[in-house]
Short mmCIF file of C-alpha atoms and ligand atoms in Angstrom, two decimals:
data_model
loop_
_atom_site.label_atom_id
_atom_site.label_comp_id
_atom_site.label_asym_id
_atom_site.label_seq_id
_atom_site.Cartn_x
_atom_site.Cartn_y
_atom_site.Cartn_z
CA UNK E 1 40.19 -78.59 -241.66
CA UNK E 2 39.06 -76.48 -239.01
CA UNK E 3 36.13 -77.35 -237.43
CA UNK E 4 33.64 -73.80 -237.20
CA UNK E 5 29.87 -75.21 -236.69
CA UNK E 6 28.32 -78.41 -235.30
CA UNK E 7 25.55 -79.59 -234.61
CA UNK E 8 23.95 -81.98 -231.68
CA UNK E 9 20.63 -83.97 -231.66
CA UNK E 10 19.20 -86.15 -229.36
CA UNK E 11 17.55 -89.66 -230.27
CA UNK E 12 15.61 -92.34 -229.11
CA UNK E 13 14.69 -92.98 -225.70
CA UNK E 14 14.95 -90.41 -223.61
CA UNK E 15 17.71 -90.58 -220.39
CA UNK E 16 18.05 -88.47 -217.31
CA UNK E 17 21.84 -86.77 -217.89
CA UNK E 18 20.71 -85.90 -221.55
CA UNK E 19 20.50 -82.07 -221.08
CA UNK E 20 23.85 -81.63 -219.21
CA UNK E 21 25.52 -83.65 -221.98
CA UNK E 22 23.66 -80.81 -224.19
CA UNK E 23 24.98 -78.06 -221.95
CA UNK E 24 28.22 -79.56 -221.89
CA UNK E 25 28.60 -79.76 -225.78
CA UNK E 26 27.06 -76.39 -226.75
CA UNK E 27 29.61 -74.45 -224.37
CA UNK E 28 32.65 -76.55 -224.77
CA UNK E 29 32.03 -75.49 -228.59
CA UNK E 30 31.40 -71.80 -227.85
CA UNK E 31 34.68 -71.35 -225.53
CA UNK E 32 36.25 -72.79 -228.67
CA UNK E 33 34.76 -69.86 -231.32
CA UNK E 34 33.07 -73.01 -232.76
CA UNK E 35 28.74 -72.66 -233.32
CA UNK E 36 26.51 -74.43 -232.18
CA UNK E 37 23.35 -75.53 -233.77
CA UNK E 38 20.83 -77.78 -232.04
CA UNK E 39 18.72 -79.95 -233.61
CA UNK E 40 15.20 -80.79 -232.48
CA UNK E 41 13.53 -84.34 -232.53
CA UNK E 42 16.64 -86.28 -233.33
CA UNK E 43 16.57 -87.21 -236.83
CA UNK E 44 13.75 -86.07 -238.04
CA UNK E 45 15.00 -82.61 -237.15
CA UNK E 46 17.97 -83.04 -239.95
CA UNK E 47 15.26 -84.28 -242.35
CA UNK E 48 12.99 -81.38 -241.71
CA UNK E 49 15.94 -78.74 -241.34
CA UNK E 50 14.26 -78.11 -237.72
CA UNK E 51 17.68 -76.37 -235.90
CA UNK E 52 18.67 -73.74 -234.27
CA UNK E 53 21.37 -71.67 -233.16
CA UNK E 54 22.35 -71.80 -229.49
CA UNK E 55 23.92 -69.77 -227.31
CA UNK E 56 25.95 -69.99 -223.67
CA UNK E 57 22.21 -69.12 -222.59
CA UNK E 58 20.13 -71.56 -224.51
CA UNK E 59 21.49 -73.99 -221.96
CA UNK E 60 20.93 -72.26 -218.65
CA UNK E 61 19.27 -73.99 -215.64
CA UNK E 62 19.08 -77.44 -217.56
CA UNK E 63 21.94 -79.18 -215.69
CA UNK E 64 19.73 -80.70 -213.00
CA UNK E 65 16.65 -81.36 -215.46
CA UNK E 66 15.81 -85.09 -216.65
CA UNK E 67 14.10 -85.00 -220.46
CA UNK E 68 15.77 -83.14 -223.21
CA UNK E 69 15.59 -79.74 -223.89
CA UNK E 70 15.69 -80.49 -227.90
CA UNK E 71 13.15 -83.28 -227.57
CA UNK E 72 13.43 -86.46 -229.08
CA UNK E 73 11.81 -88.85 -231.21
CA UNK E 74 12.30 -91.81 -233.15
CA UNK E 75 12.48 -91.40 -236.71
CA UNK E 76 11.31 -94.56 -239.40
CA UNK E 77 12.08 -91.87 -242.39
CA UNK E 78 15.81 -91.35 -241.38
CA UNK E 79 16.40 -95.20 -242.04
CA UNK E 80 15.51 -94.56 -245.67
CA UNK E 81 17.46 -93.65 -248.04
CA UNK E 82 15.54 -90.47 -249.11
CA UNK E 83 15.24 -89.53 -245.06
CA UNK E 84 19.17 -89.77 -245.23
CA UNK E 85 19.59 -87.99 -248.12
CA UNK E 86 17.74 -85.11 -246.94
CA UNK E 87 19.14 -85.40 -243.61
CA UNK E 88 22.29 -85.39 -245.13
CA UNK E 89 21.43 -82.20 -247.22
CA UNK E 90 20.60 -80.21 -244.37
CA UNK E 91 23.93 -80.76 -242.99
CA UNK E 92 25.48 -79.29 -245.79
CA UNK E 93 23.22 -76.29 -246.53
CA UNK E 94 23.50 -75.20 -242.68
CA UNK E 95 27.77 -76.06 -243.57
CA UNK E 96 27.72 -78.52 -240.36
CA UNK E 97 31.34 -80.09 -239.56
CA UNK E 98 30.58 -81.99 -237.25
CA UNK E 99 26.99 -83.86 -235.63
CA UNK E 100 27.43 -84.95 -232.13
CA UNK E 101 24.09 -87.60 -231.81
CA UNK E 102 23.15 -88.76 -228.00
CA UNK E 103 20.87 -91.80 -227.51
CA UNK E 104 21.68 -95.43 -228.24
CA UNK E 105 22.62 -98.48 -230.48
CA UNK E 106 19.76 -97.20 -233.00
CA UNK E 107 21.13 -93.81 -232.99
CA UNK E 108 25.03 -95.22 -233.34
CA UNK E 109 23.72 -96.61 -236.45
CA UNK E 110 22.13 -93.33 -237.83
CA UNK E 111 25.40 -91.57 -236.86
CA UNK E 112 27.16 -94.35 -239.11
CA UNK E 113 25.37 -94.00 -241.80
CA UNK E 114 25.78 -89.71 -241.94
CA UNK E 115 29.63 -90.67 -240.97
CA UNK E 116 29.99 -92.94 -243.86
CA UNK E 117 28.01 -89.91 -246.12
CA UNK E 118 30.68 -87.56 -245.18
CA UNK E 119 29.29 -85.57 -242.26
CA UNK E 120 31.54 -86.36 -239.44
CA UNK E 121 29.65 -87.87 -236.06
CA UNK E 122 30.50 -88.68 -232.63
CA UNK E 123 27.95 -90.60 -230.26
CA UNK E 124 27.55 -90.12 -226.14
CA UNK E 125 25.76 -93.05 -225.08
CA UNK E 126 22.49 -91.94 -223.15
CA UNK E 127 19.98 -95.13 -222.24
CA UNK E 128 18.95 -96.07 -218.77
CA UNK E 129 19.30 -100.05 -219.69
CA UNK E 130 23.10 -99.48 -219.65
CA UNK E 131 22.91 -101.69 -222.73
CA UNK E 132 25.82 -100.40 -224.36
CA UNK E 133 28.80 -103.08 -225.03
CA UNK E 134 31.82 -100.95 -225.13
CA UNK E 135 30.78 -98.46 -221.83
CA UNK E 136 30.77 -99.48 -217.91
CA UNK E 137 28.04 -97.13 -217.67
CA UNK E 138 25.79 -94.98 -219.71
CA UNK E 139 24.27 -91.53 -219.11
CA UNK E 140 21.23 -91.74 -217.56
CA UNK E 141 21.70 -94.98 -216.10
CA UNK E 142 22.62 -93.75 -212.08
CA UNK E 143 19.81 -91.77 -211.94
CA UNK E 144 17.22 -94.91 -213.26
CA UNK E 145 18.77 -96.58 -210.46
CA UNK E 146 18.19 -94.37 -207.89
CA UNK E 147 14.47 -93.71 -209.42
CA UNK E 148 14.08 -97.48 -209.24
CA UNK E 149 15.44 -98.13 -205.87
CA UNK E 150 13.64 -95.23 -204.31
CA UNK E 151 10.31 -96.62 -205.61
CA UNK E 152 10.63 -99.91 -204.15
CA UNK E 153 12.04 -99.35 -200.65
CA UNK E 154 7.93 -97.27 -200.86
CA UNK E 155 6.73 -100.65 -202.03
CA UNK E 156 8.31 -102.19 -199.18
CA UNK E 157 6.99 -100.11 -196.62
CA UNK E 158 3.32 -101.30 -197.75
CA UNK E 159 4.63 -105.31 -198.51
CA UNK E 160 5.79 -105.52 -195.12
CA UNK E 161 2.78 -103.74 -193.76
CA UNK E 162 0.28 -105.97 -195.42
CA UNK E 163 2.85 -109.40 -195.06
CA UNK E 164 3.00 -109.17 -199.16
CA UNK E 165 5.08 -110.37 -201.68
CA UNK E 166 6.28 -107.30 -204.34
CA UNK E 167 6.57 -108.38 -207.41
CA UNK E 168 8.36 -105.70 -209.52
CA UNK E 169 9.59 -105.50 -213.48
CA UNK E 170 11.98 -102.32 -214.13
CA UNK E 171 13.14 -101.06 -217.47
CA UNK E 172 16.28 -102.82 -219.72
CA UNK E 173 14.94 -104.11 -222.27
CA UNK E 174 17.54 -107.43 -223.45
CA UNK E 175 19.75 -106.25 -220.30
CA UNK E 176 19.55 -107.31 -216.65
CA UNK E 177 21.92 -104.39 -215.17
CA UNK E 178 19.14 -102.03 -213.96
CA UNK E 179 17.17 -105.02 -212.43
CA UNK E 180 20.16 -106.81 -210.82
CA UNK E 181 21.58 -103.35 -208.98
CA UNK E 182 18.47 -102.68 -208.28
CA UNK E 183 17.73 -105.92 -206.83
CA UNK E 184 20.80 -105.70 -204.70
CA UNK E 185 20.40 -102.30 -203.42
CA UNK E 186 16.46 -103.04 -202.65
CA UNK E 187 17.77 -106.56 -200.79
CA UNK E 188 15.31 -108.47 -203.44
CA UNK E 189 14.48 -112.17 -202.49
CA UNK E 190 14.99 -113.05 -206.35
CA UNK E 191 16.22 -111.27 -208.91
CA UNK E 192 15.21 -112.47 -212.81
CA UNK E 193 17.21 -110.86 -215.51
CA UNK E 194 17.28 -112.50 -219.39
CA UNK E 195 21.01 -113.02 -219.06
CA UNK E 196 20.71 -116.18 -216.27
CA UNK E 197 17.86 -118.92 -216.61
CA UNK E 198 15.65 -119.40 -213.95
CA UNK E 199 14.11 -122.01 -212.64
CA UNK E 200 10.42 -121.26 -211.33
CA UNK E 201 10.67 -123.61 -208.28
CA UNK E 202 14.10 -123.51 -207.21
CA UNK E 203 14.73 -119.63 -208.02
CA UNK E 204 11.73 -118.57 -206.42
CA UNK E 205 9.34 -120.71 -204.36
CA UNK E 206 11.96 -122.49 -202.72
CA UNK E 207 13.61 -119.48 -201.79
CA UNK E 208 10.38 -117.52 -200.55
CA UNK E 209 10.24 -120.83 -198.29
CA UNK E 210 13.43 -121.04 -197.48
CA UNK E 211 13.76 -117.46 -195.87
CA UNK E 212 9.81 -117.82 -194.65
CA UNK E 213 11.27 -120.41 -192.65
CA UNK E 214 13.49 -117.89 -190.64
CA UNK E 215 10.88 -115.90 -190.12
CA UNK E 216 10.39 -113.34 -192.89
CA UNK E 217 6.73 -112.46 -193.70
CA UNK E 218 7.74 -110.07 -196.73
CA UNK E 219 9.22 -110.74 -200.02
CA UNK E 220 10.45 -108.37 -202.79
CA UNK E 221 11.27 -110.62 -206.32
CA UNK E 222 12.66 -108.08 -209.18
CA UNK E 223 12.28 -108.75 -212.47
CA UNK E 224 13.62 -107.05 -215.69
CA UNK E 225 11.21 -106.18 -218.68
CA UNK E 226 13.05 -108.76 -220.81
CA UNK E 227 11.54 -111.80 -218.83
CA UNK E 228 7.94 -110.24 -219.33
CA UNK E 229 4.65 -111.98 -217.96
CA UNK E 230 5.03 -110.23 -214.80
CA UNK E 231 1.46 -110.06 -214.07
CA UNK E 232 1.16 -113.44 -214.41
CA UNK E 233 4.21 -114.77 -212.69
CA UNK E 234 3.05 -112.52 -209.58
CA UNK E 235 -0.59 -114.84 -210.03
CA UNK E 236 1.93 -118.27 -210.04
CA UNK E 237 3.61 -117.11 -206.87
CA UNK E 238 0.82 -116.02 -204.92
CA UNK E 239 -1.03 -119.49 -205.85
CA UNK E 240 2.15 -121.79 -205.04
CA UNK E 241 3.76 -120.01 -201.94
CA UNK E 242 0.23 -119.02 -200.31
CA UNK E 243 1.93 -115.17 -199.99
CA UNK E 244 -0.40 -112.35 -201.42
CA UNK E 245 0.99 -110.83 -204.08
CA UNK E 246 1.39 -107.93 -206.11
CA UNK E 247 3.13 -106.97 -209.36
CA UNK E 248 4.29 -103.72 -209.72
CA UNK E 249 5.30 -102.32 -213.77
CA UNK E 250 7.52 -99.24 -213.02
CA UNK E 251 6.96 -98.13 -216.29
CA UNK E 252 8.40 -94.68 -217.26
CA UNK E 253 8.63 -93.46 -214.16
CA UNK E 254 12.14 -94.77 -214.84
CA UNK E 255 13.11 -92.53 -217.32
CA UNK E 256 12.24 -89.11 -215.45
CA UNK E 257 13.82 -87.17 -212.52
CA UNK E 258 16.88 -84.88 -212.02
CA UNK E 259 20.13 -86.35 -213.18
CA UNK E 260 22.08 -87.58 -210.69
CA UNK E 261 25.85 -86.41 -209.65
CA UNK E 262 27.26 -89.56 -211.27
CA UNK E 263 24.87 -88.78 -213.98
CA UNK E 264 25.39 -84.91 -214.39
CA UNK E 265 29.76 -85.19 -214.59
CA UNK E 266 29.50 -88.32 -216.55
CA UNK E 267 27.66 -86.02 -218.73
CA UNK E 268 29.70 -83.41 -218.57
CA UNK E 269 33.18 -84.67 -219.32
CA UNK E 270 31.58 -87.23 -222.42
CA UNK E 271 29.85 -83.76 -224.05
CA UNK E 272 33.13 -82.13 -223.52
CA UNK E 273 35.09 -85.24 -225.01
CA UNK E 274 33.01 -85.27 -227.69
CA UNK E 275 34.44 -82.01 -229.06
CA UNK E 276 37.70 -82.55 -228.69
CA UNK E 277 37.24 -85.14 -230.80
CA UNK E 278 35.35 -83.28 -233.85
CA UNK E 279 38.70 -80.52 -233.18
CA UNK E 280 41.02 -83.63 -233.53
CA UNK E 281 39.12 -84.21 -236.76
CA UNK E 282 37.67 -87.58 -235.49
CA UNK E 283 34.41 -89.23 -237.02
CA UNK E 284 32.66 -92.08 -237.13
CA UNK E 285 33.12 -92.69 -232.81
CA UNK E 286 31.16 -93.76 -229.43
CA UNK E 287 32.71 -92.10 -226.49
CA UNK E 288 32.99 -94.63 -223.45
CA UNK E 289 33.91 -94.84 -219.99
CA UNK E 290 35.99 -97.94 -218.23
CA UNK E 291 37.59 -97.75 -214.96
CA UNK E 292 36.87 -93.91 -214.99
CA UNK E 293 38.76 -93.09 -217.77
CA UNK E 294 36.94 -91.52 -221.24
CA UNK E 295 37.67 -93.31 -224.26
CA UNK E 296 36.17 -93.75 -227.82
CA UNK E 297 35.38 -96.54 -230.29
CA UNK E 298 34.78 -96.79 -233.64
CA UNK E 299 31.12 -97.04 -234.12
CA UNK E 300 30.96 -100.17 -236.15
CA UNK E 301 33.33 -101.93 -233.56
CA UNK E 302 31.08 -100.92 -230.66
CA UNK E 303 28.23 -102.02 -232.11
CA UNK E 304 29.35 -105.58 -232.32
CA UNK E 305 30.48 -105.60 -229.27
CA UNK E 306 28.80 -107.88 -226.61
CA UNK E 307 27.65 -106.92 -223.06
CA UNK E 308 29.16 -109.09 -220.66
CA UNK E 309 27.00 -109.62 -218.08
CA UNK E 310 28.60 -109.39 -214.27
CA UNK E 311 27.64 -113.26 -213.43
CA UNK E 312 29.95 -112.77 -210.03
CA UNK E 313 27.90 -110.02 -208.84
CA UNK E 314 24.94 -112.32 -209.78
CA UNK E 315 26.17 -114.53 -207.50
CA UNK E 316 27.19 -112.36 -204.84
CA UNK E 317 23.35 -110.68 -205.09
CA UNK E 318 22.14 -114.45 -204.58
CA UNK E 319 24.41 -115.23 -201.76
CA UNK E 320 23.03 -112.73 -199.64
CA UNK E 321 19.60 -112.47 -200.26
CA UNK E 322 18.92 -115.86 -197.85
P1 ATP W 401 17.12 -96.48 -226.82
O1 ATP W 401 18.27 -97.27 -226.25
O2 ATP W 401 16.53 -95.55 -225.90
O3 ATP W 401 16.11 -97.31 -227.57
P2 ATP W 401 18.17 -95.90 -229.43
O4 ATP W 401 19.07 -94.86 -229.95
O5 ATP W 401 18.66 -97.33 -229.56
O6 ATP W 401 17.81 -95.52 -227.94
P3 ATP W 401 16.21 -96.33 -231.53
O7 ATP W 401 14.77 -96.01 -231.58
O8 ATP W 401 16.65 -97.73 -231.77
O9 ATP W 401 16.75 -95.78 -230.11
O10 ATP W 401 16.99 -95.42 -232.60
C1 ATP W 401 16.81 -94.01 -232.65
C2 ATP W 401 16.74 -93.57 -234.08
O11 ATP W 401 17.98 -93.89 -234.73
C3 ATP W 401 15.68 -94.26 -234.93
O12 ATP W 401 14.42 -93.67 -234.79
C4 ATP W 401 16.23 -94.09 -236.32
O13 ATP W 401 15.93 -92.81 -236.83
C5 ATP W 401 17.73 -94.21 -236.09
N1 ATP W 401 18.15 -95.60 -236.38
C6 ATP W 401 17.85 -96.70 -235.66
N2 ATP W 401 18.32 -97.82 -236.24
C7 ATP W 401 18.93 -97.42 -237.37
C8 ATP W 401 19.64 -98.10 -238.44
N3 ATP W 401 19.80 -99.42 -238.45
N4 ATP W 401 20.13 -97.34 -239.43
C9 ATP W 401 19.98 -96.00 -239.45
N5 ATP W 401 19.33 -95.31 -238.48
C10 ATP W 401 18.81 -95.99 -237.46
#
């Protein structure tokens, strides 16, 4: 069947690369004949028929903006039956072919459930925890990075001034990927991530001695959100290694800011991919990259996928931070 409308929503947290995977979708689909709709506040948008039409226009000057144009939100009713049913409705009165959904695992899931109901779906992975087990890297991720780093090499400026230890949590929720690339391109002292257990002591007072030893006066430690206690571990350090200390919650900061290059054609060529594969008459599929090369899953087999966590670069990040 030929595809002649689709649709596109985007869900759950918000990621910086969002809006040029938008941009990319809606005129990928219009060079093809095929319309557009776009839906606004992810799901809740199919349950209360909120969509519109777009055209080559709706999506000027958004490529370099971080948010989402079509908002998002997450959506309790949509994991209903009822809020699926009426979800699923509006597809079919507005004769959608195809949904393409961008957010993460909680939005793969939604997109399973309309697949499985008959409205064919296709997910871009958008997060900034680059949590998701089938992709190297997710949009939004590069530019979370490069908010993250950018905020700490400030922090430093003031920890060295002031002979302070910077104790900083960023985003990730169950991942360490943000914190430990962050860690490395900040040169942290320690970095903490939920993947590798610490050891208070030996992980960080011993080191902050250690390196005090050869003379350094400032420390940066980062942690990621899934160790927690921040606030408190920065009181711990401060009272066994005699360094002042501060903690430091980036917060959503992380989320914000113009897209990235890396960010911005990753976006591009998964919104484009995307189509091709509602054209193909494909449904029910993640689009990935590995080793620069676009893929796609099955939904169900990328969600049970596992994140391997880069335990070499772990090392190598601990190697040089003496
Ligand atoms: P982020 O990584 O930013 O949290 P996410 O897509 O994982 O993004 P969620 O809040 O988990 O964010 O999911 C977004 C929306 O997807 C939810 O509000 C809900 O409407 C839908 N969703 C989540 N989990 C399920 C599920 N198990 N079944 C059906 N729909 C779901």
């Amino acid at each position: 069947m030929a595809i002649r409308k689709i649709a596109i929503l985007t869900s759950g947290g918000d990621a910086p690369g969002m809006n040029a995977a938008v941009r990319a979708v809606v005129r990928t689909a219009l060079g093809r004949g095929i319309d557009i709709y776009g839906v606004y506040r992810g799901y809740n948008g199919l349950i209360n028929g909120d969509l519109q039409p777009m055209h080559l226009r709706s999506v000027s000057d958004i490529i370099h903006r971080g948010g989402t144009v079509l908002y998002t939100a997450r959506s309790p009713e949509f994991c209903t039956e009822a809020g699926l049913q009426k979800a699923v409705k509006t597809c079919q009165d507005a004769g959608i072919d195809g949904l393409v959904v961008l957010g993460g695992d909680g939005t793969f899931r939604g997109a399973q459930d309309l697949s499985r109901r008959g409205i064919p779906c296709v997910g871009l992975p958008c997060t900034i925890d680059n949590d998701i087990a089938c992709c190297e890297q997710t949009i939004g991720y590069d530019t979370a990075l490069n908010t993250c780093m950018e905020m700490v090499d400030k922090l430093r400026d003031t920890s060295q001034s002031h002979d302070r230890c910077s104790v900083v949590e960023v985003m990730g929720r169950h991942c360490g990927y943000l914190a430990l690339n962050v860690g490395i391109a900040v040169g942290a002292t320690s970095i903490l991530v939920p993947e590798v257990p610490f050891d208070f002591e030996r992980d960080i007072v011993e080191r902050m001695n250690q390196t005090a030893a050869t003379g350094k006066k400032h420390f940066i430690i980062v942690v990621a959100e899934g160790i927690g206690g921040v606030t408190k571990l920065t009181k711990r350090i401060e009272e066994e290694t005699g360094v002042e200390s501060r903690a430091t919650i980036l917060g959503h900061v992380q989320r914000g800011g113009n897209p990235t290059v890396s960010d911005r054609v990753l976006a591009s060529r998964m919104g484009n991919y995307a189509v091709d594969l509602l054209c193909d008459g494909r449904s029910n599929r993640v689009v990935a990259i590995n080793n620069d090369c676009l893929t796609d899953y099955d939904i169900e087999e990328a969600l049970h996928m596992k994140k391997v966590f880069d335990t070499d670069l772990y090392r190598m990040a601990h190697e040089i931070s003496i």
